[in-house]
Short mmCIF file of C-alpha atoms and ligand atoms in Angstrom, two decimals:
data_model
loop_
_atom_site.label_atom_id
_atom_site.label_comp_id
_atom_site.label_asym_id
_atom_site.label_seq_id
_atom_site.Cartn_x
_atom_site.Cartn_y
_atom_site.Cartn_z
CA UNK A 1 -5.71 6.48 1.55
CA UNK A 2 -4.46 3.63 3.67
CA UNK A 3 -0.84 3.75 4.72
CA UNK A 4 0.88 0.50 5.55
CA UNK A 5 3.91 2.07 7.15
CA UNK A 6 3.11 5.30 9.04
CA UNK A 7 1.79 8.35 7.16
CA UNK A 8 5.09 10.02 8.11
CA UNK A 9 7.11 7.33 6.37
CA UNK A 10 4.89 7.54 3.29
CA UNK A 11 5.40 11.32 3.17
CA UNK A 12 9.15 10.81 3.47
CA UNK A 13 9.10 8.29 0.63
CA UNK A 14 6.87 10.50 -1.54
CA UNK A 15 9.12 13.51 -0.97
CA UNK A 16 11.98 11.78 -2.85
CA UNK A 17 10.05 10.77 -5.97
CA UNK A 18 11.43 11.91 -9.34
CA UNK A 19 9.50 9.55 -11.63
CA UNK A 20 5.96 8.15 -11.38
CA UNK A 21 5.38 4.94 -13.35
CA UNK A 22 1.85 3.71 -13.93
CA UNK A 23 0.37 0.41 -14.97
CA UNK A 24 -2.49 1.15 -17.37
CA UNK A 25 -5.36 -1.38 -17.21
CA UNK A 26 -6.92 -1.29 -13.75
CA UNK A 27 -4.92 1.79 -12.75
CA UNK A 28 -5.56 4.46 -15.37
CA UNK A 29 -8.75 2.57 -16.31
CA UNK A 30 -11.19 0.36 -14.42
CA UNK A 31 -9.75 -2.61 -16.32
CA UNK A 32 -12.56 -2.73 -18.86
CA UNK A 33 -11.73 -2.96 -22.55
CA UNK A 34 -14.28 -2.41 -25.32
CA UNK A 35 -13.29 -4.68 -28.19
CA UNK A 36 -14.69 -3.59 -31.55
CA UNK A 37 -15.36 -5.94 -34.47
CA UNK A 38 -12.74 -4.14 -36.59
CA UNK A 39 -10.02 -5.10 -34.11
CA UNK A 40 -9.76 -1.64 -32.55
CA UNK A 41 -10.42 -1.15 -28.87
CA UNK A 42 -11.57 1.56 -26.48
CA UNK A 43 -10.77 2.35 -22.87
CA UNK A 44 -12.16 5.01 -20.55
CA UNK A 45 -9.57 7.31 -18.93
CA UNK A 46 -10.22 9.79 -16.17
CA UNK A 47 -9.73 13.52 -16.73
CA UNK A 48 -8.95 14.11 -13.05
CA UNK A 49 -6.07 11.66 -13.31
CA UNK A 50 -5.01 13.56 -16.40
CA UNK A 51 -4.89 16.88 -14.56
CA UNK A 52 -2.95 15.31 -11.69
CA UNK A 53 -0.40 13.99 -14.19
CA UNK A 54 -0.12 17.41 -15.84
CA UNK A 55 0.52 19.11 -12.52
CA UNK A 56 3.17 16.55 -11.59
CA UNK A 57 4.92 17.07 -14.91
CA UNK A 58 4.82 20.82 -14.35
CA UNK A 59 6.52 20.25 -11.02
CA UNK A 60 9.32 18.47 -12.88
CA UNK A 61 8.35 14.89 -12.14
CA UNK A 62 8.38 12.54 -15.12
CA UNK A 63 5.38 10.26 -15.62
CA UNK A 64 5.42 7.03 -17.64
CA UNK A 65 3.21 4.07 -18.52
CA UNK A 66 4.23 0.40 -18.32
CA UNK A 67 1.47 -1.82 -19.70
CA UNK A 68 1.34 -5.58 -20.02
CA UNK A 69 -0.94 -5.25 -23.03
CA UNK A 70 -0.40 -3.33 -26.20
CA UNK A 71 -2.97 -0.87 -27.43
CA UNK A 72 -3.11 2.13 -29.72
CA UNK A 73 -5.43 3.97 -27.35
CA UNK A 74 -2.74 3.85 -24.66
CA UNK A 75 -0.25 5.46 -27.04
CA UNK A 76 -2.93 8.04 -27.84
CA UNK A 77 -3.58 8.81 -24.16
CA UNK A 78 0.15 9.16 -23.55
CA UNK A 79 0.39 11.58 -26.45
CA UNK A 80 -2.56 13.51 -25.00
CA UNK A 81 -0.67 14.03 -21.77
CA UNK A 82 2.73 14.69 -23.31
CA UNK A 83 4.10 11.41 -21.97
CA UNK A 84 7.07 10.08 -23.92
CA UNK A 85 7.86 7.23 -21.58
CA UNK A 86 5.59 4.38 -22.66
CA UNK A 87 6.36 0.67 -22.52
CA UNK A 88 3.69 -1.69 -23.83
CA UNK A 89 3.18 -5.40 -24.38
CA UNK A 90 5.35 -6.90 -21.68
CA UNK A 91 4.07 -9.00 -18.78
CA UNK A 92 7.60 -9.14 -17.37
CA UNK A 93 7.98 -5.49 -16.56
CA UNK A 94 11.14 -5.53 -14.47
CA UNK A 95 13.70 -5.32 -17.32
CA UNK A 96 11.84 -2.28 -18.71
CA UNK A 97 11.85 -0.72 -15.25
CA UNK A 98 15.57 -1.34 -14.79
CA UNK A 99 16.31 0.22 -18.16
CA UNK A 100 14.24 3.29 -17.29
CA UNK A 101 16.06 3.98 -14.02
CA UNK A 102 19.50 3.15 -15.42
CA UNK A 103 19.00 5.57 -18.33
CA UNK A 104 18.09 8.36 -15.94
CA UNK A 105 20.72 7.56 -13.34
CA UNK A 106 18.01 7.03 -10.73
CA UNK A 107 17.73 4.60 -7.84
CA UNK A 108 14.67 2.64 -6.70
CA UNK A 109 14.04 5.26 -4.02
CA UNK A 110 13.44 7.90 -6.70
CA UNK A 111 10.53 6.01 -8.27
CA UNK A 112 6.85 5.56 -7.44
CA UNK A 113 4.79 2.86 -9.13
CA UNK A 114 1.04 2.22 -9.13
CA UNK A 115 -0.25 -1.28 -9.89
CA UNK A 116 -3.28 -3.49 -9.45
CA UNK A 117 -2.29 -7.04 -10.43
CA UNK A 118 0.41 -9.65 -9.86
CA UNK A 119 2.44 -8.65 -12.94
CA UNK A 120 3.15 -5.38 -11.08
CA UNK A 121 4.64 -7.04 -7.99
CA UNK A 122 8.26 -7.32 -9.22
CA UNK A 123 8.40 -3.52 -9.65
CA UNK A 124 6.35 -2.78 -6.52
CA UNK A 125 8.90 -4.71 -4.46
CA UNK A 126 11.66 -2.44 -5.69
CA UNK A 127 10.36 1.12 -5.78
CA UNK A 128 10.59 3.79 -3.10
CA UNK A 129 6.84 4.35 -3.13
CA UNK A 130 4.70 1.33 -4.02
CA UNK A 131 0.99 2.01 -4.50
CA UNK A 132 -1.96 -0.33 -4.99
CA UNK A 133 -5.37 0.81 -6.22
CA UNK A 134 -8.38 0.23 -3.98
CA UNK A 135 -9.49 -2.65 -6.20
CA UNK A 136 -6.09 -4.28 -6.67
CA UNK A 137 -5.97 -8.06 -6.33
CA UNK A 138 -5.24 -8.91 -2.67
CA UNK A 139 -1.70 -10.21 -3.34
CA UNK A 140 -0.63 -6.77 -4.58
CA UNK A 141 -1.60 -4.69 -1.56
CA UNK A 142 0.75 -6.58 0.74
CA UNK A 143 3.76 -5.23 -1.24
CA UNK A 144 2.58 -1.63 -1.13
CA UNK A 145 3.19 1.38 1.11
CA UNK A 146 -0.10 2.98 0.14
CA UNK A 147 -3.54 1.79 -0.97
CA UNK A 148 -5.66 4.44 -2.68
CA UNK A 149 -9.26 5.16 -1.65
CA UNK A 150 -10.41 5.30 -5.25
CA UNK A 151 -10.18 2.52 -7.76
CA UNK A 152 -8.37 2.51 -11.09
CA UNK A 153 -10.01 4.80 -13.64
CA UNK A 154 -11.91 6.51 -10.81
CA UNK A 155 -9.23 8.87 -9.56
CA UNK A 156 -6.67 6.52 -7.98
CA UNK A 157 -3.86 8.15 -9.96
CA UNK A 158 -5.01 11.64 -8.99
CA UNK A 159 -4.67 10.68 -5.32
CA UNK A 160 -1.09 9.60 -5.91
CA UNK A 161 -0.24 12.78 -7.84
CA UNK A 162 -1.57 14.91 -5.00
CA UNK A 163 0.22 12.81 -2.37
CA UNK A 164 3.57 13.35 -4.13
CA UNK A 165 3.02 17.07 -4.70
CA UNK A 166 1.93 17.58 -1.07
CA UNK A 167 4.91 15.63 0.25
CA UNK A 168 7.25 17.73 -1.87
CA UNK A 169 5.63 20.97 -0.75
CA UNK A 170 4.58 21.78 -4.33
CA UNK A 171 0.81 21.32 -4.12
CA UNK A 172 -0.02 24.93 -3.14
CA UNK A 173 2.17 26.25 -5.94
CA UNK A 174 0.70 23.90 -8.57
CA UNK A 175 -2.96 24.15 -7.53
CA UNK A 176 -2.83 27.74 -6.25
CA UNK A 177 -3.57 29.49 -9.56
CA UNK A 178 -6.83 27.51 -9.80
CA UNK A 179 -7.77 27.71 -6.13
CA UNK A 180 -7.17 31.46 -6.11
CA UNK A 181 -4.51 31.07 -3.44
CA UNK A 182 -1.36 31.37 -5.51
MG1 MG B 201 -3.27 -3.67 -14.34
#
């Protein structure tokens, strides 16, 4: 991971996070979309990201998707992971973001967001922990506190989940039962 402020500042920011919001295409996927002749589509998600999300949820952190496109497979993936917070089909994501934090009584500092393209910048400029994937378009990285080592769909989200759990001192507790240390 590359830290734009110091690693200490990133840890401080990550320690406050209550909600993790994720762009979908290029973050939870590599950005590829298989379009089928019948109008349906397919995307490839990453199971390691899925486990990271599960562990975060178990630690009491809410996870949500905010996608510029609209797709049934995204709703299906959210259902898979027990995610009720899903916003789809809006390129102007800021109003959705503002509604999400207002509803929960949160401030910008309580939220982390992961994005990869310019439509994500308005939210990235606001949140307490702004994350770009390794393959994000160059304009995005300059608004972020962290750039992941892995690209979207290849474990970028897992890195962020672990970063937050580590910063909050919950990683050992969440991973311990599997590592044989807890
Ligand atoms: Mg994207």
